PDB file of C-alpha atoms in Angstrom:
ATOM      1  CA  UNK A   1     -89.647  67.486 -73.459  1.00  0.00           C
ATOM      2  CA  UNK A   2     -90.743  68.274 -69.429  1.00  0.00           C
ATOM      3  CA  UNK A   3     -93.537  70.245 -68.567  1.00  0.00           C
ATOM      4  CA  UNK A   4     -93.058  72.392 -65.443  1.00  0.00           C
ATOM      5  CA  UNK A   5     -95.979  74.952 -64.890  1.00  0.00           C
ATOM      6  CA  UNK A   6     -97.698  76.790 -61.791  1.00  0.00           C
ATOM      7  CA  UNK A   7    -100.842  78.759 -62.122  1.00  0.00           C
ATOM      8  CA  UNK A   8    -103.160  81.209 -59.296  1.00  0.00           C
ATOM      9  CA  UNK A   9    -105.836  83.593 -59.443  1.00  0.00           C
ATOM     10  CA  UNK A  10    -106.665  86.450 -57.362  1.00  0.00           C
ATOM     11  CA  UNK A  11    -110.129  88.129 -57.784  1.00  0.00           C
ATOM     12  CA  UNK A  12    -108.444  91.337 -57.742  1.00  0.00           C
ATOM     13  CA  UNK A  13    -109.107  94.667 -56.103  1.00  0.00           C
ATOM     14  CA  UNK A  14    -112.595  96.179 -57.391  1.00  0.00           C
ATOM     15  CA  UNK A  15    -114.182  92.843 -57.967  1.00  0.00           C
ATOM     16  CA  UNK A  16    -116.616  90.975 -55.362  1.00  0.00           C
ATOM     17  CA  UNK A  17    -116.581  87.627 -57.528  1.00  0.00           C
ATOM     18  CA  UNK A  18    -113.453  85.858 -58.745  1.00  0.00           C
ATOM     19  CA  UNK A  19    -115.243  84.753 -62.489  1.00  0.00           C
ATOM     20  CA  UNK A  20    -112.018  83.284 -63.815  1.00  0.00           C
ATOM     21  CA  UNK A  21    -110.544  79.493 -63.611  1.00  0.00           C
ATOM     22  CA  UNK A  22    -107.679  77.836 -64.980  1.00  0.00           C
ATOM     23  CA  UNK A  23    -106.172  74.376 -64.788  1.00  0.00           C
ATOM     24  CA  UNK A  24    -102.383  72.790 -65.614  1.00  0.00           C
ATOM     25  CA  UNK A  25    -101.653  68.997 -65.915  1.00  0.00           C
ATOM     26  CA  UNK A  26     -97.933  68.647 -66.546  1.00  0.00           C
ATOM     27  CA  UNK A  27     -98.551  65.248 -67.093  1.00  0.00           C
ATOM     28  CA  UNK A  28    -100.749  65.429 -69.820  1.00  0.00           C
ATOM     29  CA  UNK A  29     -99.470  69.148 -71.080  1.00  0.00           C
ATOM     30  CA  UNK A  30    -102.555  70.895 -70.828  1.00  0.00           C
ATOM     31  CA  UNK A  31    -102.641  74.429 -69.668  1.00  0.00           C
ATOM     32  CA  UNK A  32    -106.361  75.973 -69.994  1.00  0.00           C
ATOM     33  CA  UNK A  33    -107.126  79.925 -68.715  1.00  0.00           C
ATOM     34  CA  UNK A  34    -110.707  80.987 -69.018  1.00  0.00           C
ATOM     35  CA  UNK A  35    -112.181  84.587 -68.283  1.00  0.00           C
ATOM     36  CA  UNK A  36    -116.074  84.218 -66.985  1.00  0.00           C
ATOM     37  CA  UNK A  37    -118.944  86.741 -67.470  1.00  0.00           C
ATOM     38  CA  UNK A  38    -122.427  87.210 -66.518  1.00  0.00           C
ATOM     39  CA  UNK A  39    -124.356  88.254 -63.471  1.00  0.00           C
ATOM     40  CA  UNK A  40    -125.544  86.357 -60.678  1.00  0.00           C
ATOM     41  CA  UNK A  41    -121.961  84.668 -60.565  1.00  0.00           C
ATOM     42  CA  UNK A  42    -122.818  83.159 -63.855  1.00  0.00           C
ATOM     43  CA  UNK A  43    -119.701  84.087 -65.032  1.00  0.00           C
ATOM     44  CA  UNK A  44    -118.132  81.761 -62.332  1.00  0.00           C
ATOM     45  CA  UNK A  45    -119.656  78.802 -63.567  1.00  0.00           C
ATOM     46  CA  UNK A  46    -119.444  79.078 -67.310  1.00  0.00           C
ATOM     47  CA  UNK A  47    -115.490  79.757 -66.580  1.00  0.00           C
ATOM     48  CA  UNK A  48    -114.998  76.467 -64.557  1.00  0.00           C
ATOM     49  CA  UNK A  49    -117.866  74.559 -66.970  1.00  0.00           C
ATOM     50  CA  UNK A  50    -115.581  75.345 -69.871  1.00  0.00           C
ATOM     51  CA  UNK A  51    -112.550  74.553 -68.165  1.00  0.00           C
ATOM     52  CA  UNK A  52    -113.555  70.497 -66.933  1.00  0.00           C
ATOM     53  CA  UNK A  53    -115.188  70.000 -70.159  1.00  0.00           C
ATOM     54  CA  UNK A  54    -112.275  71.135 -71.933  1.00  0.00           C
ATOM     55  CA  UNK A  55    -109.796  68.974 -69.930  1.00  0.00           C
ATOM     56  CA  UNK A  56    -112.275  65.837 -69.886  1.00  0.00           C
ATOM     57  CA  UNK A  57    -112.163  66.349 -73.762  1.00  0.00           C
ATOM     58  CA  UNK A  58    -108.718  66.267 -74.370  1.00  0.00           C
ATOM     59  CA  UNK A  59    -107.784  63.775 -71.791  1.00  0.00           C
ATOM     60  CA  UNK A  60    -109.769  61.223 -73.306  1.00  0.00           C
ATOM     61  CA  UNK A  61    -108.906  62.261 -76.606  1.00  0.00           C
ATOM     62  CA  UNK A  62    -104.887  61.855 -75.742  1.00  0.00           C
ATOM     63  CA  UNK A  63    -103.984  59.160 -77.788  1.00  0.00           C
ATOM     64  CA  UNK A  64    -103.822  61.773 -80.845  1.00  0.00           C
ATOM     65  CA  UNK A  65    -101.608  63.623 -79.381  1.00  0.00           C
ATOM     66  CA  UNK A  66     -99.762  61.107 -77.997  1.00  0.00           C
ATOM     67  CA  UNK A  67     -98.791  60.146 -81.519  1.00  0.00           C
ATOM     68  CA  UNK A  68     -97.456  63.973 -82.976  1.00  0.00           C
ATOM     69  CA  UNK A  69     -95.606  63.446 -79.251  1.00  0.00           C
ATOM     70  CA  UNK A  70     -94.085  59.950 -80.591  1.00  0.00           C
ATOM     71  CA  UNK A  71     -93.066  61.642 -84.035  1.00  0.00           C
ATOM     72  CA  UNK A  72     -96.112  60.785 -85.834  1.00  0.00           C
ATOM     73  CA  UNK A  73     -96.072  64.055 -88.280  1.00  0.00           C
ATOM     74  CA  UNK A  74     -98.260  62.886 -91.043  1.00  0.00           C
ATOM     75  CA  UNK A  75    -100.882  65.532 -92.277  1.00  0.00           C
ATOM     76  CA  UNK A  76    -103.224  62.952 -90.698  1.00  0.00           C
ATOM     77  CA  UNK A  77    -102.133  63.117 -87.288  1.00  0.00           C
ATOM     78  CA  UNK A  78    -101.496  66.729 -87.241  1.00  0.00           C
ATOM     79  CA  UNK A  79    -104.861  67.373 -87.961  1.00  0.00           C
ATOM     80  CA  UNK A  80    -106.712  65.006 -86.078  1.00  0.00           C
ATOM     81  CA  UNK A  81    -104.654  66.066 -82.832  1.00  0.00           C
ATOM     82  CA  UNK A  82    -105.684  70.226 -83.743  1.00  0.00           C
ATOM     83  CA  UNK A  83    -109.132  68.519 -84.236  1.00  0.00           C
ATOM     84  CA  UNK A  84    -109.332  67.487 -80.526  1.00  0.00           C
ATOM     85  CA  UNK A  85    -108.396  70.515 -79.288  1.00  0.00           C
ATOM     86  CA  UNK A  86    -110.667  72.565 -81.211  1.00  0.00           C
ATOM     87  CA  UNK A  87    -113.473  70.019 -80.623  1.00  0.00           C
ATOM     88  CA  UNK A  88    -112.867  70.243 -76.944  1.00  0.00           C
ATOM     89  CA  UNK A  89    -113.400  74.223 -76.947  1.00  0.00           C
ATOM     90  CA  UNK A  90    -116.418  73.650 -79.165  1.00  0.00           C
ATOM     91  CA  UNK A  91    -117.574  70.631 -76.656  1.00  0.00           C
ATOM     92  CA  UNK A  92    -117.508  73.864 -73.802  1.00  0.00           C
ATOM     93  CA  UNK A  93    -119.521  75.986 -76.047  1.00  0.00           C
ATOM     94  CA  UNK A  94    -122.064  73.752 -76.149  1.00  0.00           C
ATOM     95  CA  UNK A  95    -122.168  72.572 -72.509  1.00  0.00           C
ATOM     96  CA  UNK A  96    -122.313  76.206 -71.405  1.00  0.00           C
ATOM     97  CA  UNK A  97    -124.563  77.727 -73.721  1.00  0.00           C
ATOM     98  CA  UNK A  98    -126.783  74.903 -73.042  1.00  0.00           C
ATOM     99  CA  UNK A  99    -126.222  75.275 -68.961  1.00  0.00           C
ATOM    100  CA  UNK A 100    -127.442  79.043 -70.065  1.00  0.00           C
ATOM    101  CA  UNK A 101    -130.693  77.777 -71.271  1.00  0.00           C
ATOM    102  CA  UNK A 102    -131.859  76.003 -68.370  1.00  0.00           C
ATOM    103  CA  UNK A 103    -131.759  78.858 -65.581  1.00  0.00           C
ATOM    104  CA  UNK A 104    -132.535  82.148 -66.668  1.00  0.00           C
ATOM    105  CA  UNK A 105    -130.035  83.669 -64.281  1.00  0.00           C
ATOM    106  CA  UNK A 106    -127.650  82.124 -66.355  1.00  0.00           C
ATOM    107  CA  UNK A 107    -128.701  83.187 -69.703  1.00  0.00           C
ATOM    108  CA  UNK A 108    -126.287  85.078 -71.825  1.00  0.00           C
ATOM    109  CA  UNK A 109    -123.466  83.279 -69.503  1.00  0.00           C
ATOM    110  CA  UNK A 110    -119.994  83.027 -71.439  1.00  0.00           C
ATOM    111  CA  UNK A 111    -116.239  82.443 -71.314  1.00  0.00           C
ATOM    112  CA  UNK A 112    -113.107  83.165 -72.824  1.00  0.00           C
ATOM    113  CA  UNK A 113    -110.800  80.448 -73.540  1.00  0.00           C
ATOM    114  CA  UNK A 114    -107.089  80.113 -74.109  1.00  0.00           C
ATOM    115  CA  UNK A 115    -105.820  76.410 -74.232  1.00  0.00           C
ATOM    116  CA  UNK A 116    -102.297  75.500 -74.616  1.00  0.00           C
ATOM    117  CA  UNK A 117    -101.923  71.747 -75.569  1.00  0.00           C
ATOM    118  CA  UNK A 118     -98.342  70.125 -75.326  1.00  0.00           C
ATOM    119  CA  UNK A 119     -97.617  67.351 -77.474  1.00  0.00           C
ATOM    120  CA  UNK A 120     -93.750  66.803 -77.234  1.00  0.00           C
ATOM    121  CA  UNK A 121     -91.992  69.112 -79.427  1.00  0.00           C
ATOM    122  CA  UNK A 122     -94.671  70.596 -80.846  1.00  0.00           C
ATOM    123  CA  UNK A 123     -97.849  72.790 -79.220  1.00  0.00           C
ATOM    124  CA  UNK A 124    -101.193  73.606 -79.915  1.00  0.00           C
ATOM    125  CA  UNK A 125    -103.253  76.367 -79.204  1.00  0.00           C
ATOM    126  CA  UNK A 126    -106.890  77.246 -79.431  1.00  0.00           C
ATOM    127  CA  UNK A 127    -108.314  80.596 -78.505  1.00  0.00           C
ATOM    128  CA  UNK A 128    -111.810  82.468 -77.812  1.00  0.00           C
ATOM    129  CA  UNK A 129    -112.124  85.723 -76.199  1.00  0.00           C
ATOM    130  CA  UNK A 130    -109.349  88.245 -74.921  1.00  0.00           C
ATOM    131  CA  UNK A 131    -107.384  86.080 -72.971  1.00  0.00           C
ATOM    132  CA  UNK A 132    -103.608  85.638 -73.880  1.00  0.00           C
ATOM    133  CA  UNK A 133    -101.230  82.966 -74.646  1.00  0.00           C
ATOM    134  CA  UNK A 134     -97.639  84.086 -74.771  1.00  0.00           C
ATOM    135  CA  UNK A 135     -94.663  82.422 -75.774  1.00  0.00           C
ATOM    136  CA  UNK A 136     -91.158  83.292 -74.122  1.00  0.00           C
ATOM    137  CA  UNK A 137     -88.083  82.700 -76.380  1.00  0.00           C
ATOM    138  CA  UNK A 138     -84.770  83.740 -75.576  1.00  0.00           C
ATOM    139  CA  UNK A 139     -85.897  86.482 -73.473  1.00  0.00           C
ATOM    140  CA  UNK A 140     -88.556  87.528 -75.899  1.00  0.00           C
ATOM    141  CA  UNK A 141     -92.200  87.800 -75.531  1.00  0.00           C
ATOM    142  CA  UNK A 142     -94.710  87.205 -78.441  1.00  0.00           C
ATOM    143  CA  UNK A 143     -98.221  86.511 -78.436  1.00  0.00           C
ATOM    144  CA  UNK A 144     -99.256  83.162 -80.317  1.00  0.00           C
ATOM    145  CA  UNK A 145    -103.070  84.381 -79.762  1.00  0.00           C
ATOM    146  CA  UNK A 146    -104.858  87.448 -81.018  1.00  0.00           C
ATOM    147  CA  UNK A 147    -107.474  89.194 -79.002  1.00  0.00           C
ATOM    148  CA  UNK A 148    -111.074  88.762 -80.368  1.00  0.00           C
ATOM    149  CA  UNK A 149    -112.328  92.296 -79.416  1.00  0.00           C
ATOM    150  CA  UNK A 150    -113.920  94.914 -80.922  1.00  0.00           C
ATOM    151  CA  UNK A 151    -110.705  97.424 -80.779  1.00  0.00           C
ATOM    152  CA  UNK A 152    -108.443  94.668 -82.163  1.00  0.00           C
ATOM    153  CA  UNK A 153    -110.734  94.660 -84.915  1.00  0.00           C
ATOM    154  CA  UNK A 154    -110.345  98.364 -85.719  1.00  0.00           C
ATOM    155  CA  UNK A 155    -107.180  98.178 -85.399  1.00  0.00           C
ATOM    156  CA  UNK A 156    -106.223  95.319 -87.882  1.00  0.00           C
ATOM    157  CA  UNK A 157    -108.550  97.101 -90.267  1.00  0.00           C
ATOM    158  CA  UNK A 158    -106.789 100.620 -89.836  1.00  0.00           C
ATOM    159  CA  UNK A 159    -109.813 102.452 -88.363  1.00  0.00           C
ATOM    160  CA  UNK A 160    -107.886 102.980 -85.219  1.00  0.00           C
ATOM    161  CA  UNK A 161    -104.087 103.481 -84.295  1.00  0.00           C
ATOM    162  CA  UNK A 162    -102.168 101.881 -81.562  1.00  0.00           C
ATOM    163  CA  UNK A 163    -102.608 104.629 -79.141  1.00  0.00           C
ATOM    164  CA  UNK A 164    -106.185 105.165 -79.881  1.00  0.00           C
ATOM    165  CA  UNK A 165    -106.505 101.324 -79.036  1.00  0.00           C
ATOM    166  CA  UNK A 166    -105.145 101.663 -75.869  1.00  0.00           C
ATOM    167  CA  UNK A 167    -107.786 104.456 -74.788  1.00  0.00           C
ATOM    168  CA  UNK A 168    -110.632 103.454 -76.292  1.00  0.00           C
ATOM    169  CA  UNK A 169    -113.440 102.773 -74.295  1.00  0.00           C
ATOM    170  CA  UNK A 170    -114.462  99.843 -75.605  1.00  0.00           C
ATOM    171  CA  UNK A 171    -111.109  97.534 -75.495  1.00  0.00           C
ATOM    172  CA  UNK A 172    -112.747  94.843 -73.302  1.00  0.00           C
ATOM    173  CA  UNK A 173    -115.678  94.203 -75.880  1.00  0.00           C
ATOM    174  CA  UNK A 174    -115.458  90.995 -77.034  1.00  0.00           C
ATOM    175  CA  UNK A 175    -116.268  89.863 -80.302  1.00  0.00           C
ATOM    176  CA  UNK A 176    -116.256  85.500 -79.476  1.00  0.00           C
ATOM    177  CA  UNK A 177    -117.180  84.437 -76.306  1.00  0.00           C
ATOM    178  CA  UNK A 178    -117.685  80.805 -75.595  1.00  0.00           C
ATOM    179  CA  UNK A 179    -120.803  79.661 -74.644  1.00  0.00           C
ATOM    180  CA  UNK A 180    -122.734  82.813 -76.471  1.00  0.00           C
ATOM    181  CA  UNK A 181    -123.630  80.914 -78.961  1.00  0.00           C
ATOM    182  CA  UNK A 182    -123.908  77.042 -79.473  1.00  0.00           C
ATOM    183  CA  UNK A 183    -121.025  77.046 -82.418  1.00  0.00           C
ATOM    184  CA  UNK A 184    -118.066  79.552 -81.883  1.00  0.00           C
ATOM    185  CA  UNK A 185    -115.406  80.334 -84.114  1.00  0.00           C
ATOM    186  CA  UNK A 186    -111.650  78.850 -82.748  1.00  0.00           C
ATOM    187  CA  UNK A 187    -108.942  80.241 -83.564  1.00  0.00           C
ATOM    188  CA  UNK A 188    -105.864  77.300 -83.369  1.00  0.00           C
ATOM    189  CA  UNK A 189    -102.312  77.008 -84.296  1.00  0.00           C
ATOM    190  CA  UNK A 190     -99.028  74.624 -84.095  1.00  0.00           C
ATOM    191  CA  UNK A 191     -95.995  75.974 -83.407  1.00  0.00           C
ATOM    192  CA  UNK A 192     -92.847  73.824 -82.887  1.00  0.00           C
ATOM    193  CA  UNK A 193     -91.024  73.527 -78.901  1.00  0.00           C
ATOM    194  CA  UNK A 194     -87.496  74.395 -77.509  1.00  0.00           C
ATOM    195  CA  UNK A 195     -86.017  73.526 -74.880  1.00  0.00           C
ATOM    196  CA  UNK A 196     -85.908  76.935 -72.193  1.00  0.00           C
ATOM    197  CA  UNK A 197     -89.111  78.056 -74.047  1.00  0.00           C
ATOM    198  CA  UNK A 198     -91.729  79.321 -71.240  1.00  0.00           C
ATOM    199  CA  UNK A 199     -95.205  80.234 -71.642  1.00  0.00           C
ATOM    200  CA  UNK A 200     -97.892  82.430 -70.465  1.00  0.00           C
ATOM    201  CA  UNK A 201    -101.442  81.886 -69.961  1.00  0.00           C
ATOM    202  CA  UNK A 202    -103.288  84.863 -68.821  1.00  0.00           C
ATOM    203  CA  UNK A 203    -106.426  86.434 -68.670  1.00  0.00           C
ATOM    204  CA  UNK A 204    -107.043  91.173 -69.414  1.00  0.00           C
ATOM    205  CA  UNK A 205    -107.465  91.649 -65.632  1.00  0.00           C
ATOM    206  CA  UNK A 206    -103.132  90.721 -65.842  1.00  0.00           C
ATOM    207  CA  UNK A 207    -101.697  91.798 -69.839  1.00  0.00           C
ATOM    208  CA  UNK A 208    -103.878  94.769 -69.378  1.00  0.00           C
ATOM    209  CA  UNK A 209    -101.668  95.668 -66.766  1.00  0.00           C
ATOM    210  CA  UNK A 210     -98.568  94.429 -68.339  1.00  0.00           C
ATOM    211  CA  UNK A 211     -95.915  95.185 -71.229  1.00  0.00           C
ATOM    212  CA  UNK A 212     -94.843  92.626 -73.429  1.00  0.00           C
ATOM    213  CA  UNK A 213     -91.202  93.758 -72.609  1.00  0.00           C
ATOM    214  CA  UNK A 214     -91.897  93.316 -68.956  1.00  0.00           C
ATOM    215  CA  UNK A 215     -92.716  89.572 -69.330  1.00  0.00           C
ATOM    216  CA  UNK A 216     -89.666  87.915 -69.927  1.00  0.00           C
ATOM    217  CA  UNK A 217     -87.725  89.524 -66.416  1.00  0.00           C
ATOM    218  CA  UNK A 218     -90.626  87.844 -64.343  1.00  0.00           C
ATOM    219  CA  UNK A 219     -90.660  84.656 -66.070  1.00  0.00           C
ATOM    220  CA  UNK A 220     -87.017  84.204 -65.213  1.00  0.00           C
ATOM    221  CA  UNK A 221     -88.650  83.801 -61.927  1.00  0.00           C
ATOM    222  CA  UNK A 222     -89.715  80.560 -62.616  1.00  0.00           C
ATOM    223  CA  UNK A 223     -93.258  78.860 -63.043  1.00  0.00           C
ATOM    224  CA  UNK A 224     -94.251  79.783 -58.673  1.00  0.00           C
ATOM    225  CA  UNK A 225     -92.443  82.635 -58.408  1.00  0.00           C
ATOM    226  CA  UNK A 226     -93.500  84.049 -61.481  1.00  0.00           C
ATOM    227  CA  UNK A 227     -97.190  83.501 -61.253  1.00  0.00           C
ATOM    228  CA  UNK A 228     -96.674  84.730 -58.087  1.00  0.00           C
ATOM    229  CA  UNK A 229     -95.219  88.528 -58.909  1.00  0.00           C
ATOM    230  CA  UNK A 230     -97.793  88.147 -62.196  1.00  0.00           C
ATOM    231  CA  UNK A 231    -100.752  88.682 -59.811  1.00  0.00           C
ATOM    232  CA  UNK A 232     -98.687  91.230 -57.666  1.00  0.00           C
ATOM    233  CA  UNK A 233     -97.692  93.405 -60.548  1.00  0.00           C
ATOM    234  CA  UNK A 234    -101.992  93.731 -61.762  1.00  0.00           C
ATOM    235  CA  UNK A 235    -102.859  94.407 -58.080  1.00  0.00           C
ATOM    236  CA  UNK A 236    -100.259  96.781 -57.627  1.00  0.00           C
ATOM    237  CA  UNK A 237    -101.288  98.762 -60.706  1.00  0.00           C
ATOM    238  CA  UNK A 238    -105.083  98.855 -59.660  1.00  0.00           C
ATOM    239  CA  UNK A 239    -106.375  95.635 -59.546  1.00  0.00           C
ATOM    240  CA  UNK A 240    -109.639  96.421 -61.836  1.00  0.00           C
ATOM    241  CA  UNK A 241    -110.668  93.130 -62.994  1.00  0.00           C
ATOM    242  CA  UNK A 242    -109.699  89.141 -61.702  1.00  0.00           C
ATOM    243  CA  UNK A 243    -106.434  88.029 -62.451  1.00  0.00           C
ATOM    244  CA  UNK A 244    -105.107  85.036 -63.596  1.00  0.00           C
ATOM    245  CA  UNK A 245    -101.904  83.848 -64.605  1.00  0.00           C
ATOM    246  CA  UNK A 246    -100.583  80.176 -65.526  1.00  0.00           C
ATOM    247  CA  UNK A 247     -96.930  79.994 -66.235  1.00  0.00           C
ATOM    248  CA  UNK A 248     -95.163  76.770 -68.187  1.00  0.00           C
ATOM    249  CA  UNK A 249     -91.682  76.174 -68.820  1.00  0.00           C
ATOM    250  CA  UNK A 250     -89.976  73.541 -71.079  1.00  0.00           C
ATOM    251  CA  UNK A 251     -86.937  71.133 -69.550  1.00  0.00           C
TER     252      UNK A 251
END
């Protein structure tokens, strides 16, 4: 499999600070979107802190998922190449929440994090936060992360309904945040690749603005021009929060 991906960010319309980062590496199929937050542009550097440590991790970690890549499929090797990728998110945790004890303008810093890892015909993902990772499939959209907020909460325990989610007040509290905390709870899974499959990496100031059913026209686009109309589309709709938007497709 061939990795083809583009990725931008656009602080948005309300916002002074862009606190969001991202990164893509075809090469090594990494795809990493992270959502910062704090004041006194904390926010900014607990994004990007996550983000290198993240990629540092994996990249010198590689050779495990070099071998699911080569075929290796042994319980083994599928673990220990989930293992790096939830030890790199941990590894940000960590660095963050211990940048966050050092300054006190800095303290109660924190991150989402949505990582996509590619290892041949099979993916990885680990996730933290509200930040999204869809995958596109024959013109359909589904999420392969879940939102760790407050309202998603309710609403896989029945308190709320679907419309009552999508006024409530409180759909941008998060419930994990990296960096909070030093341990966090990671969500991961491993899916299997096909070929024309195209993914989305994006952070709430974009999927708030977006339906799922809206996703797949854009991505036809391809990895530029769809990041491209991604950050168009929030702006265009208001704008409220930094967008990001990192957009793979499989060859």
């Amino acid at each position: 499999m061939q990795y083809h991906s583009a990725g931008l960010t656009d602080v948005g319309q309300r916002r002074k600070l862009n606190e969001d980062a991202f990164m893509v590496d075809d090469e090594l199929g990494l795809y990493v979107v992270a959502d910062g937050m704090g004041g006194h542009a904390a926010g900014e550097i607990a994004s990007q802190e996550a983000v290198d440590t993240v990629y540092g991790m994996v990249r010198r970690g590689h050779e495990s998922l070099d071998r699911v890549a080569q075929g290796d499929m042994s319980e083994e090797s599928l673990r220990q190449a989930i293992r790096i990728v939830e030890s790199a998110v941990q590894a940000a945790t960590y660095m963050v929440f211990g940048l966050a004890q050092h300054d006190p303008e800095q303290q109660g810093m924190g991150t989402t994090l949505s990582v996509l890892a590619m290892c041949g015909d099979y993916g990885i993902t680990a996730q933290v936060g509200d930040s999204r990772i869809y995958l596109i499939r024959n013109r359909d959209a589904q999420p392969l992360t879940e939102d760790h907020t407050l309202v998603a909460w309710q609403l896989k325990q029945g308190i709320i309904t679907e419309a009552e989610a999508a006024r409530s007040p409180h759909r941008n509290v998060i419930t994990r945040a990296v960096g909070s905390r030093e341990y966090v709870q990671v969500d991961t899974g491993f899916f299997e690749v096909q070929p024309s499959d195209a993914y989305l990496l994006c952070s709430d100031g974009l999927h708030g603005y977006l339906q799922e059913d809206e996703i797949a026209d854009v991505i036809d686009m391809g990895p530029k021009g769809a990041a491209e109309r991604f950050i168009h589309v929030a702006n265009s709709r208001g704008g409220r929060d930094n967008i990001t938007a990192v957009v793979v497709s499989v060859r």
